[in-house]
Structure formats: C-alpha cells, structure tokens
C-alpha cells in the first residue's frame, strides 16, 4: 500500500444513506473505510455494531477498519471479524490483555490495531509494537467528530516512526481526530501512513491530493 492513505470515518456521514456515504468514500480517494464503534460507556455515545457492518459489507471491496471504542474489546472481535471487518482496532485503555487480543485478531485472519488516547504515552505500548499491524494515535479525545486536533499528540507519531525504523517493526501509523486542511500537512509531516477524516471529509472541505 502506498502511504499515506485516506480513511474517511463514517461517523460524520448521513446515516440515512450509508450506501451514498460509501460511494462518496470510493469516489473521493478513500482507501479504507473507518468505522467508529462506540458503546456509550468507554465514550459517551452509542453508534453502530455488527449488524450495520454486516449490511454495508456488500457495498464495497474497500477494507473496513473497525475502531472499537468499547470496554472489553475481546468480547467483540470475533463477531466483528465475521461481520466483515478487515482491521480491528481496539483501545489499550479499554483492556488488560492487549497482547492476547492481538493474537485473537490474528487467529481470525485480520489485521490488529491498537489505539491510544491523547493522555497515553508511547511507552505504554512498547511491548506490543512488535506484533501490532496498526497503531492508531488519537489526536482528539475519542467520542465525537469535529473536535480540534491536539498538536502535541503528533510527537507520538514521529516517535512511532523512529521506533519502527530502529527496530524494523512493520506497523502502520494511523492518525485519528481533527484532520482538516489546516492540520493535514502537519499530520503527513509527522509520518502518518493512514489518515482518518470524518467531518472535513464528509462536509466536502478536505483537500486530499491523491
Ligand atoms: C472520534 C473518532 C473519529 C472521528 C474523527 O472519536 O474516533 O474517527 O470520526 O472525526 P473528525 O475527523 O471530525 O475529527
Ligand atoms: Zn475513529
């Protein structure tokens, strides 16, 4: 995959027509569909679950990155894999046995992503960098679209890039939250491989050069 790639987040789509939203993603340089799953507890709101993923799976061949903002992600990975997720990304802060969950996702034949909120340092995920396929750096506090990017979080992206070079790791670095035309270049410069965009993609303002 030639990076950086754009991963539009369905969170900011018009839910009354997810078919149209998927088409917008395909027609506007989206390479991955980012699907934010919220449980109303790890984050305040509730979005959608496996039945929705299952139903939109038939609309596109693009990979689905399911971003689980849920407690106990280990209870969800199998059913999201069966529903059609290609990448399953869970929060380090939502579980104890991150390493085991990565193994569980790999056993299901899917890519494993680990996400960290703005207050979590890279040192907390050092032990799993070797086996994760994606590290998703949240650049806003998770839960809502349309927030402002926290610039200090981008230091973690550069740090991950350096660690990958030094250790020959293979993960992709993904950035999620507050990406718009004012912040896009700083996210690319920091070294992101996958750039998630919700509100600026779906309001048509994001100027992504393919
Ligand atoms: C926020 C979600 C994001 C969200 C990003 O908790 O994880 O994926 O859709 O939205 P924007 O791009 O509007 O910040
Ligand atoms: Zn997300």
mmCIF file with all atom_site columns, C-alpha atoms and ligand atoms in Angstrom:
data_model
loop_
_atom_site.group_PDB
_atom_site.id
_atom_site.type_symbol
_atom_site.label_atom_id
_atom_site.label_alt_id
_atom_site.label_comp_id
_atom_site.label_asym_id
_atom_site.label_entity_id
_atom_site.label_seq_id
_atom_site.pdbx_PDB_ins_code
_atom_site.Cartn_x
_atom_site.Cartn_y
_atom_site.Cartn_z
_atom_site.occupancy
_atom_site.B_iso_or_equiv
_atom_site.pdbx_formal_charge
_atom_site.auth_seq_id
_atom_site.auth_comp_id
_atom_site.auth_asym_id
_atom_site.auth_atom_id
_atom_site.pdbx_PDB_model_num
ATOM   1   C  CA  . UNK A 1 1   ? 0.000   0.000   0.000  1.00 0.00 ? 1   UNK A CA  1
ATOM   2   C  CA  . UNK A 1 2   ? 1.405   3.400   -0.994 1.00 0.00 ? 2   UNK A CA  1
ATOM   3   C  CA  . UNK A 1 3   ? 1.062   5.686   2.010  1.00 0.00 ? 3   UNK A CA  1
ATOM   4   C  CA  . UNK A 1 4   ? -0.301  7.975   3.275  1.00 0.00 ? 4   UNK A CA  1
ATOM   5   C  CA  . UNK A 1 5   ? -3.808  6.733   2.585  1.00 0.00 ? 5   UNK A CA  1
ATOM   6   C  CA  . UNK A 1 6   ? -7.086  8.397   3.435  1.00 0.00 ? 6   UNK A CA  1
ATOM   7   C  CA  . UNK A 1 7   ? -9.529  6.584   5.721  1.00 0.00 ? 7   UNK A CA  1
ATOM   8   C  CA  . UNK A 1 8   ? -12.802 8.513   5.837  1.00 0.00 ? 8   UNK A CA  1
ATOM   9   C  CA  . UNK A 1 9   ? -14.764 7.984   9.044  1.00 0.00 ? 9   UNK A CA  1
ATOM   10  C  CA  . UNK A 1 10  ? -18.415 7.050   8.628  1.00 0.00 ? 10  UNK A CA  1
ATOM   11  C  CA  . UNK A 1 11  ? -19.172 8.785   11.918 1.00 0.00 ? 11  UNK A CA  1
ATOM   12  C  CA  . UNK A 1 12  ? -19.766 12.060  10.080 1.00 0.00 ? 12  UNK A CA  1
ATOM   13  C  CA  . UNK A 1 13  ? -21.783 10.510  7.249  1.00 0.00 ? 13  UNK A CA  1
ATOM   14  C  CA  . UNK A 1 14  ? -25.513 10.881  6.831  1.00 0.00 ? 14  UNK A CA  1
ATOM   15  C  CA  . UNK A 1 15  ? -26.732 7.662   8.453  1.00 0.00 ? 15  UNK A CA  1
ATOM   16  C  CA  . UNK A 1 16  ? -29.948 7.767   6.479  1.00 0.00 ? 16  UNK A CA  1
ATOM   17  C  CA  . UNK A 1 17  ? -27.911 6.709   3.443  1.00 0.00 ? 17  UNK A CA  1
ATOM   18  C  CA  . UNK A 1 18  ? -24.829 4.691   4.231  1.00 0.00 ? 18  UNK A CA  1
ATOM   19  C  CA  . UNK A 1 19  ? -24.812 3.493   0.629  1.00 0.00 ? 19  UNK A CA  1
ATOM   20  C  CA  . UNK A 1 20  ? -24.298 7.055   -0.554 1.00 0.00 ? 20  UNK A CA  1
ATOM   21  C  CA  . UNK A 1 21  ? -21.616 7.571   2.094  1.00 0.00 ? 21  UNK A CA  1
ATOM   22  C  CA  . UNK A 1 22  ? -19.658 4.546   0.892  1.00 0.00 ? 22  UNK A CA  1
ATOM   23  C  CA  . UNK A 1 23  ? -19.927 5.811   -2.667 1.00 0.00 ? 23  UNK A CA  1
ATOM   24  C  CA  . UNK A 1 24  ? -18.590 9.225   -1.558 1.00 0.00 ? 24  UNK A CA  1
ATOM   25  C  CA  . UNK A 1 25  ? -15.622 7.440   0.009  1.00 0.00 ? 25  UNK A CA  1
ATOM   26  C  CA  . UNK A 1 26  ? -14.933 5.431   -3.146 1.00 0.00 ? 26  UNK A CA  1
ATOM   27  C  CA  . UNK A 1 27  ? -15.289 8.478   -5.393 1.00 0.00 ? 27  UNK A CA  1
ATOM   28  C  CA  . UNK A 1 28  ? -13.079 10.770  -3.288 1.00 0.00 ? 28  UNK A CA  1
ATOM   29  C  CA  . UNK A 1 29  ? -9.834  8.850   -2.801 1.00 0.00 ? 29  UNK A CA  1
ATOM   30  C  CA  . UNK A 1 30  ? -10.789 6.853   0.274  1.00 0.00 ? 30  UNK A CA  1
ATOM   31  C  CA  . UNK A 1 31  ? -8.642  3.713   0.612  1.00 0.00 ? 31  UNK A CA  1
ATOM   32  C  CA  . UNK A 1 32  ? -10.043 2.398   3.879  1.00 0.00 ? 32  UNK A CA  1
ATOM   33  C  CA  . UNK A 1 33  ? -13.478 2.807   5.490  1.00 0.00 ? 33  UNK A CA  1
ATOM   34  C  CA  . UNK A 1 34  ? -13.064 3.832   9.134  1.00 0.00 ? 34  UNK A CA  1
ATOM   35  C  CA  . UNK A 1 35  ? -15.961 2.623   11.270 1.00 0.00 ? 35  UNK A CA  1
ATOM   36  C  CA  . UNK A 1 36  ? -16.244 4.086   14.781 1.00 0.00 ? 36  UNK A CA  1
ATOM   37  C  CA  . UNK A 1 37  ? -17.961 1.737   17.205 1.00 0.00 ? 37  UNK A CA  1
ATOM   38  C  CA  . UNK A 1 38  ? -18.936 3.426   20.485 1.00 0.00 ? 38  UNK A CA  1
ATOM   39  C  CA  . UNK A 1 39  ? -20.530 1.687   23.445 1.00 0.00 ? 39  UNK A CA  1
ATOM   40  C  CA  . UNK A 1 40  ? -21.960 4.586   25.459 1.00 0.00 ? 40  UNK A CA  1
ATOM   41  C  CA  . UNK A 1 41  ? -19.591 3.826   28.331 1.00 0.00 ? 41  UNK A CA  1
ATOM   42  C  CA  . UNK A 1 42  ? -15.944 3.905   27.230 1.00 0.00 ? 42  UNK A CA  1
ATOM   43  C  CA  . UNK A 1 43  ? -17.123 7.012   25.346 1.00 0.00 ? 43  UNK A CA  1
ATOM   44  C  CA  . UNK A 1 44  ? -20.463 8.755   25.957 1.00 0.00 ? 44  UNK A CA  1
ATOM   45  C  CA  . UNK A 1 45  ? -22.392 7.985   22.773 1.00 0.00 ? 45  UNK A CA  1
ATOM   46  C  CA  . UNK A 1 46  ? -23.524 4.787   21.052 1.00 0.00 ? 46  UNK A CA  1
ATOM   47  C  CA  . UNK A 1 47  ? -23.071 4.412   17.314 1.00 0.00 ? 47  UNK A CA  1
ATOM   48  C  CA  . UNK A 1 48  ? -23.478 1.107   15.489 1.00 0.00 ? 48  UNK A CA  1
ATOM   49  C  CA  . UNK A 1 49  ? -22.443 -2.508  15.782 1.00 0.00 ? 49  UNK A CA  1
ATOM   50  C  CA  . UNK A 1 50  ? -22.029 -5.771  13.919 1.00 0.00 ? 50  UNK A CA  1
ATOM   51  C  CA  . UNK A 1 51  ? -25.394 -5.768  12.085 1.00 0.00 ? 51  UNK A CA  1
ATOM   52  C  CA  . UNK A 1 52  ? -24.571 -2.459  10.407 1.00 0.00 ? 52  UNK A CA  1
ATOM   53  C  CA  . UNK A 1 53  ? -21.081 -3.613  9.422  1.00 0.00 ? 53  UNK A CA  1
ATOM   54  C  CA  . UNK A 1 54  ? -22.555 -6.846  8.032  1.00 0.00 ? 54  UNK A CA  1
ATOM   55  C  CA  . UNK A 1 55  ? -25.062 -4.949  5.996  1.00 0.00 ? 55  UNK A CA  1
ATOM   56  C  CA  . UNK A 1 56  ? -22.660 -2.383  4.463  1.00 0.00 ? 56  UNK A CA  1
ATOM   57  C  CA  . UNK A 1 57  ? -20.030 -5.070  3.764  1.00 0.00 ? 57  UNK A CA  1
ATOM   58  C  CA  . UNK A 1 58  ? -21.722 -5.910  0.475  1.00 0.00 ? 58  UNK A CA  1
ATOM   59  C  CA  . UNK A 1 59  ? -21.459 -2.303  -0.763 1.00 0.00 ? 59  UNK A CA  1
ATOM   60  C  CA  . UNK A 1 60  ? -17.689 -2.112  -1.265 1.00 0.00 ? 60  UNK A CA  1
ATOM   61  C  CA  . UNK A 1 61  ? -14.457 -4.043  -1.526 1.00 0.00 ? 61  UNK A CA  1
ATOM   62  C  CA  . UNK A 1 62  ? -12.524 -1.378  0.412  1.00 0.00 ? 62  UNK A CA  1
ATOM   63  C  CA  . UNK A 1 63  ? -11.044 -2.634  3.678  1.00 0.00 ? 63  UNK A CA  1
ATOM   64  C  CA  . UNK A 1 64  ? -13.021 -1.868  6.833  1.00 0.00 ? 64  UNK A CA  1
ATOM   65  C  CA  . UNK A 1 65  ? -11.119 -0.554  9.837  1.00 0.00 ? 65  UNK A CA  1
ATOM   66  C  CA  . UNK A 1 66  ? -13.389 -1.065  12.815 1.00 0.00 ? 66  UNK A CA  1
ATOM   67  C  CA  . UNK A 1 67  ? -12.280 1.311   15.589 1.00 0.00 ? 67  UNK A CA  1
ATOM   68  C  CA  . UNK A 1 68  ? -13.657 -0.148  18.801 1.00 0.00 ? 68  UNK A CA  1
ATOM   69  C  CA  . UNK A 1 69  ? -14.251 2.499   21.446 1.00 0.00 ? 69  UNK A CA  1
ATOM   70  C  CA  . UNK A 1 70  ? -15.680 -0.109  23.772 1.00 0.00 ? 70  UNK A CA  1
ATOM   71  C  CA  . UNK A 1 71  ? -14.749 -1.713  27.058 1.00 0.00 ? 71  UNK A CA  1
ATOM   72  C  CA  . UNK A 1 72  ? -13.834 -5.405  26.813 1.00 0.00 ? 72  UNK A CA  1
ATOM   73  C  CA  . UNK A 1 73  ? -12.927 -5.401  23.127 1.00 0.00 ? 73  UNK A CA  1
ATOM   74  C  CA  . UNK A 1 74  ? -12.057 -9.108  23.419 1.00 0.00 ? 74  UNK A CA  1
ATOM   75  C  CA  . UNK A 1 75  ? -15.800 -9.816  23.554 1.00 0.00 ? 75  UNK A CA  1
ATOM   76  C  CA  . UNK A 1 76  ? -16.387 -8.086  20.229 1.00 0.00 ? 76  UNK A CA  1
ATOM   77  C  CA  . UNK A 1 77  ? -13.547 -9.061  17.914 1.00 0.00 ? 77  UNK A CA  1
ATOM   78  C  CA  . UNK A 1 78  ? -14.871 -12.413 16.694 1.00 0.00 ? 78  UNK A CA  1
ATOM   79  C  CA  . UNK A 1 79  ? -18.283 -11.097 15.726 1.00 0.00 ? 79  UNK A CA  1
ATOM   80  C  CA  . UNK A 1 80  ? -16.840 -8.006  14.029 1.00 0.00 ? 80  UNK A CA  1
ATOM   81  C  CA  . UNK A 1 81  ? -14.455 -10.243 12.094 1.00 0.00 ? 81  UNK A CA  1
ATOM   82  C  CA  . UNK A 1 82  ? -17.416 -12.362 10.984 1.00 0.00 ? 82  UNK A CA  1
ATOM   83  C  CA  . UNK A 1 83  ? -19.381 -9.228  10.090 1.00 0.00 ? 83  UNK A CA  1
ATOM   84  C  CA  . UNK A 1 84  ? -16.671 -8.154  7.638  1.00 0.00 ? 84  UNK A CA  1
ATOM   85  C  CA  . UNK A 1 85  ? -14.010 -6.135  9.471  1.00 0.00 ? 85  UNK A CA  1
ATOM   86  C  CA  . UNK A 1 86  ? -10.540 -6.343  7.902  1.00 0.00 ? 86  UNK A CA  1
ATOM   87  C  CA  . UNK A 1 87  ? -8.722  -4.326  10.530 1.00 0.00 ? 87  UNK A CA  1
ATOM   88  C  CA  . UNK A 1 88  ? -9.867  -4.414  14.136 1.00 0.00 ? 88  UNK A CA  1
ATOM   89  C  CA  . UNK A 1 89  ? -8.506  -1.593  16.249 1.00 0.00 ? 89  UNK A CA  1
ATOM   90  C  CA  . UNK A 1 90  ? -9.085  -1.551  20.000 1.00 0.00 ? 90  UNK A CA  1
ATOM   91  C  CA  . UNK A 1 91  ? -8.040  0.786   22.798 1.00 0.00 ? 91  UNK A CA  1
ATOM   92  C  CA  . UNK A 1 92  ? -5.154  -0.084  25.046 1.00 0.00 ? 92  UNK A CA  1
ATOM   93  C  CA  . UNK A 1 93  ? -7.005  1.785   27.800 1.00 0.00 ? 93  UNK A CA  1
ATOM   94  C  CA  . UNK A 1 94  ? -10.063 -0.471  27.485 1.00 0.00 ? 94  UNK A CA  1
ATOM   95  C  CA  . UNK A 1 95  ? -8.402  -3.776  28.322 1.00 0.00 ? 95  UNK A CA  1
ATOM   96  C  CA  . UNK A 1 96  ? -5.737  -5.522  30.357 1.00 0.00 ? 96  UNK A CA  1
ATOM   97  C  CA  . UNK A 1 97  ? -4.553  -8.208  27.944 1.00 0.00 ? 97  UNK A CA  1
ATOM   98  C  CA  . UNK A 1 98  ? -3.748  -6.247  24.802 1.00 0.00 ? 98  UNK A CA  1
ATOM   99  C  CA  . UNK A 1 99  ? -1.215  -8.812  23.639 1.00 0.00 ? 99  UNK A CA  1
ATOM   100 C  CA  . UNK A 1 100 ? -3.777  -11.602 23.845 1.00 0.00 ? 100 UNK A CA  1
ATOM   101 C  CA  . UNK A 1 101 ? -6.356  -9.577  21.914 1.00 0.00 ? 101 UNK A CA  1
ATOM   102 C  CA  . UNK A 1 102 ? -3.823  -9.010  19.123 1.00 0.00 ? 102 UNK A CA  1
ATOM   103 C  CA  . UNK A 1 103 ? -3.298  -12.785 18.980 1.00 0.00 ? 103 UNK A CA  1
ATOM   104 C  CA  . UNK A 1 104 ? -7.054  -13.330 18.944 1.00 0.00 ? 104 UNK A CA  1
ATOM   105 C  CA  . UNK A 1 105 ? -7.443  -10.918 15.993 1.00 0.00 ? 105 UNK A CA  1
ATOM   106 C  CA  . UNK A 1 106 ? -4.579  -12.595 14.122 1.00 0.00 ? 106 UNK A CA  1
ATOM   107 C  CA  . UNK A 1 107 ? -6.118  -16.021 14.666 1.00 0.00 ? 107 UNK A CA  1
ATOM   108 C  CA  . UNK A 1 108 ? -9.230  -14.702 12.940 1.00 0.00 ? 108 UNK A CA  1
ATOM   109 C  CA  . UNK A 1 109 ? -7.050  -13.743 9.969  1.00 0.00 ? 109 UNK A CA  1
ATOM   110 C  CA  . UNK A 1 110 ? -7.447  -9.972  10.478 1.00 0.00 ? 110 UNK A CA  1
ATOM   111 C  CA  . UNK A 1 111 ? -5.093  -7.048  10.993 1.00 0.00 ? 111 UNK A CA  1
ATOM   112 C  CA  . UNK A 1 112 ? -4.750  -5.907  14.586 1.00 0.00 ? 112 UNK A CA  1
ATOM   113 C  CA  . UNK A 1 113 ? -4.719  -2.232  15.507 1.00 0.00 ? 113 UNK A CA  1
ATOM   114 C  CA  . UNK A 1 114 ? -4.051  -0.717  18.906 1.00 0.00 ? 114 UNK A CA  1
ATOM   115 C  CA  . UNK A 1 115 ? -5.219  2.801   19.668 1.00 0.00 ? 115 UNK A CA  1
ATOM   116 C  CA  . UNK A 1 116 ? -4.112  5.224   22.364 1.00 0.00 ? 116 UNK A CA  1
ATOM   117 C  CA  . UNK A 1 117 ? -5.928  8.309   23.671 1.00 0.00 ? 117 UNK A CA  1
ATOM   118 C  CA  . UNK A 1 118 ? -4.086  11.657  23.983 1.00 0.00 ? 118 UNK A CA  1
ATOM   119 C  CA  . UNK A 1 119 ? -3.076  11.060  27.619 1.00 0.00 ? 119 UNK A CA  1
ATOM   120 C  CA  . UNK A 1 120 ? -1.445  7.678   26.947 1.00 0.00 ? 120 UNK A CA  1
ATOM   121 C  CA  . UNK A 1 121 ? 2.290   7.767   26.166 1.00 0.00 ? 121 UNK A CA  1
ATOM   122 C  CA  . UNK A 1 122 ? 4.073   5.560   23.621 1.00 0.00 ? 122 UNK A CA  1
ATOM   123 C  CA  . UNK A 1 123 ? 5.984   3.889   26.465 1.00 0.00 ? 123 UNK A CA  1
ATOM   124 C  CA  . UNK A 1 124 ? 2.710   2.106   27.411 1.00 0.00 ? 124 UNK A CA  1
ATOM   125 C  CA  . UNK A 1 125 ? 2.564   0.260   24.095 1.00 0.00 ? 125 UNK A CA  1
ATOM   126 C  CA  . UNK A 1 126 ? 6.252   -0.507  23.690 1.00 0.00 ? 126 UNK A CA  1
ATOM   127 C  CA  . UNK A 1 127 ? 5.783   -4.187  24.455 1.00 0.00 ? 127 UNK A CA  1
ATOM   128 C  CA  . UNK A 1 128 ? 3.203   -4.739  21.725 1.00 0.00 ? 128 UNK A CA  1
ATOM   129 C  CA  . UNK A 1 129 ? 4.808   -2.722  18.923 1.00 0.00 ? 129 UNK A CA  1
ATOM   130 C  CA  . UNK A 1 130 ? 6.400   -5.847  17.539 1.00 0.00 ? 130 UNK A CA  1
ATOM   131 C  CA  . UNK A 1 131 ? 3.132   -7.676  16.924 1.00 0.00 ? 131 UNK A CA  1
ATOM   132 C  CA  . UNK A 1 132 ? 0.644   -4.892  16.103 1.00 0.00 ? 132 UNK A CA  1
ATOM   133 C  CA  . UNK A 1 133 ? -0.238  -4.161  12.469 1.00 0.00 ? 133 UNK A CA  1
ATOM   134 C  CA  . UNK A 1 134 ? -1.565  -0.650  13.081 1.00 0.00 ? 134 UNK A CA  1
ATOM   135 C  CA  . UNK A 1 135 ? -1.006  1.878   15.835 1.00 0.00 ? 135 UNK A CA  1
ATOM   136 C  CA  . UNK A 1 136 ? -3.815  4.403   15.851 1.00 0.00 ? 136 UNK A CA  1
ATOM   137 C  CA  . UNK A 1 137 ? -2.826  7.643   17.558 1.00 0.00 ? 137 UNK A CA  1
ATOM   138 C  CA  . UNK A 1 138 ? -5.868  9.594   18.676 1.00 0.00 ? 138 UNK A CA  1
ATOM   139 C  CA  . UNK A 1 139 ? -5.274  13.298  18.196 1.00 0.00 ? 139 UNK A CA  1
ATOM   140 C  CA  . UNK A 1 140 ? -8.530  14.212  19.961 1.00 0.00 ? 140 UNK A CA  1
ATOM   141 C  CA  . UNK A 1 141 ? -10.177 12.652  22.983 1.00 0.00 ? 141 UNK A CA  1
ATOM   142 C  CA  . UNK A 1 142 ? -12.327 9.902   21.481 1.00 0.00 ? 142 UNK A CA  1
ATOM   143 C  CA  . UNK A 1 143 ? -16.083 10.115  21.346 1.00 0.00 ? 143 UNK A CA  1
ATOM   144 C  CA  . UNK A 1 144 ? -17.038 12.831  18.893 1.00 0.00 ? 144 UNK A CA  1
ATOM   145 C  CA  . UNK A 1 145 ? -16.268 14.033  15.414 1.00 0.00 ? 145 UNK A CA  1
ATOM   146 C  CA  . UNK A 1 146 ? -15.484 17.659  14.646 1.00 0.00 ? 146 UNK A CA  1
ATOM   147 C  CA  . UNK A 1 147 ? -13.059 18.359  17.504 1.00 0.00 ? 147 UNK A CA  1
ATOM   148 C  CA  . UNK A 1 148 ? -9.773  20.252  17.279 1.00 0.00 ? 148 UNK A CA  1
ATOM   149 C  CA  . UNK A 1 149 ? -6.547  18.304  16.777 1.00 0.00 ? 149 UNK A CA  1
ATOM   150 C  CA  . UNK A 1 150 ? -4.237  18.382  19.813 1.00 0.00 ? 150 UNK A CA  1
ATOM   151 C  CA  . UNK A 1 151 ? -0.850  19.236  18.227 1.00 0.00 ? 151 UNK A CA  1
ATOM   152 C  CA  . UNK A 1 152 ? 1.285   17.679  20.985 1.00 0.00 ? 152 UNK A CA  1
ATOM   153 C  CA  . UNK A 1 153 ? -0.109  14.221  20.057 1.00 0.00 ? 153 UNK A CA  1
ATOM   154 C  CA  . UNK A 1 154 ? 1.777   14.399  16.762 1.00 0.00 ? 154 UNK A CA  1
ATOM   155 C  CA  . UNK A 1 155 ? 5.045   13.956  18.667 1.00 0.00 ? 155 UNK A CA  1
ATOM   156 C  CA  . UNK A 1 156 ? 3.885   10.389  19.281 1.00 0.00 ? 156 UNK A CA  1
ATOM   157 C  CA  . UNK A 1 157 ? 3.595   9.834   15.534 1.00 0.00 ? 157 UNK A CA  1
ATOM   158 C  CA  . UNK A 1 158 ? 7.216   10.875  14.999 1.00 0.00 ? 158 UNK A CA  1
ATOM   159 C  CA  . UNK A 1 159 ? 8.262   8.731   17.946 1.00 0.00 ? 159 UNK A CA  1
ATOM   160 C  CA  . UNK A 1 160 ? 6.494   5.694   16.457 1.00 0.00 ? 160 UNK A CA  1
ATOM   161 C  CA  . UNK A 1 161 ? 8.145   6.305   13.114 1.00 0.00 ? 161 UNK A CA  1
ATOM   162 C  CA  . UNK A 1 162 ? 11.570  6.417   14.742 1.00 0.00 ? 162 UNK A CA  1
ATOM   163 C  CA  . UNK A 1 163 ? 10.924  3.253   16.772 1.00 0.00 ? 163 UNK A CA  1
ATOM   164 C  CA  . UNK A 1 164 ? 9.774   1.445   13.634 1.00 0.00 ? 164 UNK A CA  1
ATOM   165 C  CA  . UNK A 1 165 ? 12.960  2.392   11.806 1.00 0.00 ? 165 UNK A CA  1
ATOM   166 C  CA  . UNK A 1 166 ? 15.240  1.480   14.703 1.00 0.00 ? 166 UNK A CA  1
ATOM   167 C  CA  . UNK A 1 167 ? 13.626  -1.901  15.330 1.00 0.00 ? 167 UNK A CA  1
ATOM   168 C  CA  . UNK A 1 168 ? 12.426  -2.955  11.878 1.00 0.00 ? 168 UNK A CA  1
ATOM   169 C  CA  . UNK A 1 169 ? 8.820   -3.066  13.042 1.00 0.00 ? 169 UNK A CA  1
ATOM   170 C  CA  . UNK A 1 170 ? 6.050   -3.294  10.480 1.00 0.00 ? 170 UNK A CA  1
ATOM   171 C  CA  . UNK A 1 171 ? 3.056   -1.392  11.862 1.00 0.00 ? 171 UNK A CA  1
ATOM   172 C  CA  . UNK A 1 172 ? 1.229   1.338   10.014 1.00 0.00 ? 172 UNK A CA  1
ATOM   173 C  CA  . UNK A 1 173 ? 0.809   4.590   11.918 1.00 0.00 ? 173 UNK A CA  1
ATOM   174 C  CA  . UNK A 1 174 ? -2.720  5.928   11.814 1.00 0.00 ? 174 UNK A CA  1
ATOM   175 C  CA  . UNK A 1 175 ? -3.899  9.354   12.995 1.00 0.00 ? 175 UNK A CA  1
ATOM   176 C  CA  . UNK A 1 176 ? -7.488  9.980   14.033 1.00 0.00 ? 176 UNK A CA  1
ATOM   177 C  CA  . UNK A 1 177 ? -9.146  13.240  15.060 1.00 0.00 ? 177 UNK A CA  1
ATOM   178 C  CA  . UNK A 1 178 ? -9.225  16.834  13.938 1.00 0.00 ? 178 UNK A CA  1
ATOM   179 C  CA  . UNK A 1 179 ? -7.711  16.346  10.486 1.00 0.00 ? 179 UNK A CA  1
ATOM   180 C  CA  . UNK A 1 180 ? -8.702  19.200  8.183  1.00 0.00 ? 180 UNK A CA  1
ATOM   181 C  CA  . UNK A 1 181 ? -6.994  21.417  5.607  1.00 0.00 ? 181 UNK A CA  1
ATOM   182 C  CA  . UNK A 1 182 ? -5.218  23.389  8.348  1.00 0.00 ? 182 UNK A CA  1
ATOM   183 C  CA  . UNK A 1 183 ? -3.782  20.311  10.065 1.00 0.00 ? 183 UNK A CA  1
ATOM   184 C  CA  . UNK A 1 184 ? -3.388  17.775  7.236  1.00 0.00 ? 184 UNK A CA  1
ATOM   185 C  CA  . UNK A 1 185 ? 0.168   18.736  6.286  1.00 0.00 ? 185 UNK A CA  1
ATOM   186 C  CA  . UNK A 1 186 ? 1.415   18.559  9.881  1.00 0.00 ? 186 UNK A CA  1
ATOM   187 C  CA  . UNK A 1 187 ? -0.061  15.051  10.153 1.00 0.00 ? 187 UNK A CA  1
ATOM   188 C  CA  . UNK A 1 188 ? 1.652   13.955  6.928  1.00 0.00 ? 188 UNK A CA  1
ATOM   189 C  CA  . UNK A 1 189 ? 4.940   15.576  8.023  1.00 0.00 ? 189 UNK A CA  1
ATOM   190 C  CA  . UNK A 1 190 ? 4.824   13.780  11.369 1.00 0.00 ? 190 UNK A CA  1
ATOM   191 C  CA  . UNK A 1 191 ? 4.789   10.478  9.462  1.00 0.00 ? 191 UNK A CA  1
ATOM   192 C  CA  . UNK A 1 192 ? 1.206   9.171   9.423  1.00 0.00 ? 192 UNK A CA  1
ATOM   193 C  CA  . UNK A 1 193 ? 0.510   6.306   6.999  1.00 0.00 ? 193 UNK A CA  1
ATOM   194 C  CA  . UNK A 1 194 ? -3.253  6.224   7.462  1.00 0.00 ? 194 UNK A CA  1
ATOM   195 C  CA  . UNK A 1 195 ? -5.132  9.474   7.928  1.00 0.00 ? 195 UNK A CA  1
ATOM   196 C  CA  . UNK A 1 196 ? -8.663  9.301   9.311  1.00 0.00 ? 196 UNK A CA  1
ATOM   197 C  CA  . UNK A 1 197 ? -11.013 12.129  8.494  1.00 0.00 ? 197 UNK A CA  1
ATOM   198 C  CA  . UNK A 1 198 ? -14.652 12.411  9.461  1.00 0.00 ? 198 UNK A CA  1
ATOM   199 C  CA  . UNK A 1 199 ? -16.201 15.867  9.479  1.00 0.00 ? 199 UNK A CA  1
ATOM   200 C  CA  . UNK A 1 200 ? -13.878 17.553  6.982  1.00 0.00 ? 200 UNK A CA  1
ATOM   201 C  CA  . UNK A 1 201 ? -14.203 14.647  4.544  1.00 0.00 ? 201 UNK A CA  1
ATOM   202 C  CA  . UNK A 1 202 ? -17.986 14.489  4.680  1.00 0.00 ? 202 UNK A CA  1
ATOM   203 C  CA  . UNK A 1 203 ? -18.551 18.257  4.612  1.00 0.00 ? 203 UNK A CA  1
ATOM   204 C  CA  . UNK A 1 204 ? -16.532 18.277  1.403  1.00 0.00 ? 204 UNK A CA  1
ATOM   205 C  CA  . UNK A 1 205 ? -13.815 20.652  2.619  1.00 0.00 ? 205 UNK A CA  1
ATOM   206 C  CA  . UNK A 1 206 ? -10.856 18.258  2.826  1.00 0.00 ? 206 UNK A CA  1
ATOM   207 C  CA  . UNK A 1 207 ? -8.438  18.887  0.019  1.00 0.00 ? 207 UNK A CA  1
ATOM   208 C  CA  . UNK A 1 208 ? -6.771  15.476  -0.354 1.00 0.00 ? 208 UNK A CA  1
ATOM   209 C  CA  . UNK A 1 209 ? -4.337  15.180  -3.214 1.00 0.00 ? 209 UNK A CA  1
ATOM   210 C  CA  . UNK A 1 210 ? -4.296  11.597  -4.429 1.00 0.00 ? 210 UNK A CA  1
HETATM 211 C  C1  . LIG B 2 .   ? -13.592 10.144  17.254 1.00 0.00 ? 1   LIG B C1  1
HETATM 212 C  C2  . LIG B 2 .   ? -13.467 9.114   16.173 1.00 0.00 ? 1   LIG B C2  1
HETATM 213 C  C3  . LIG B 2 .   ? -13.008 9.660   14.886 1.00 0.00 ? 1   LIG B C3  1
HETATM 214 C  C4  . LIG B 2 .   ? -13.887 10.728  14.295 1.00 0.00 ? 1   LIG B C4  1
HETATM 215 C  C5  . LIG B 2 .   ? -12.969 11.740  13.691 1.00 0.00 ? 1   LIG B C5  1
HETATM 216 O  O1  . LIG B 2 .   ? -13.723 9.567   18.489 1.00 0.00 ? 1   LIG B O1  1
HETATM 217 O  O2  . LIG B 2 .   ? -12.607 8.066   16.535 1.00 0.00 ? 1   LIG B O2  1
HETATM 218 O  O3  . LIG B 2 .   ? -12.762 8.633   13.934 1.00 0.00 ? 1   LIG B O3  1
HETATM 219 O  O4  . LIG B 2 .   ? -14.772 10.285  13.321 1.00 0.00 ? 1   LIG B O4  1
HETATM 220 O  O5  . LIG B 2 .   ? -13.727 12.813  13.295 1.00 0.00 ? 1   LIG B O5  1
HETATM 221 P  P1  . LIG B 2 .   ? -13.063 14.178  12.829 1.00 0.00 ? 1   LIG B P1  1
HETATM 222 O  O6  . LIG B 2 .   ? -12.251 13.892  11.612 1.00 0.00 ? 1   LIG B O6  1
HETATM 223 O  O7  . LIG B 2 .   ? -14.260 15.038  12.549 1.00 0.00 ? 1   LIG B O7  1
HETATM 224 O  O8  . LIG B 2 .   ? -12.244 14.687  13.978 1.00 0.00 ? 1   LIG B O8  1
HETATM 225 ZN ZN1 . LIG B 2 .   ? -12.034 6.637   14.895 1.00 0.00 ? 2   LIG B ZN1 1
#
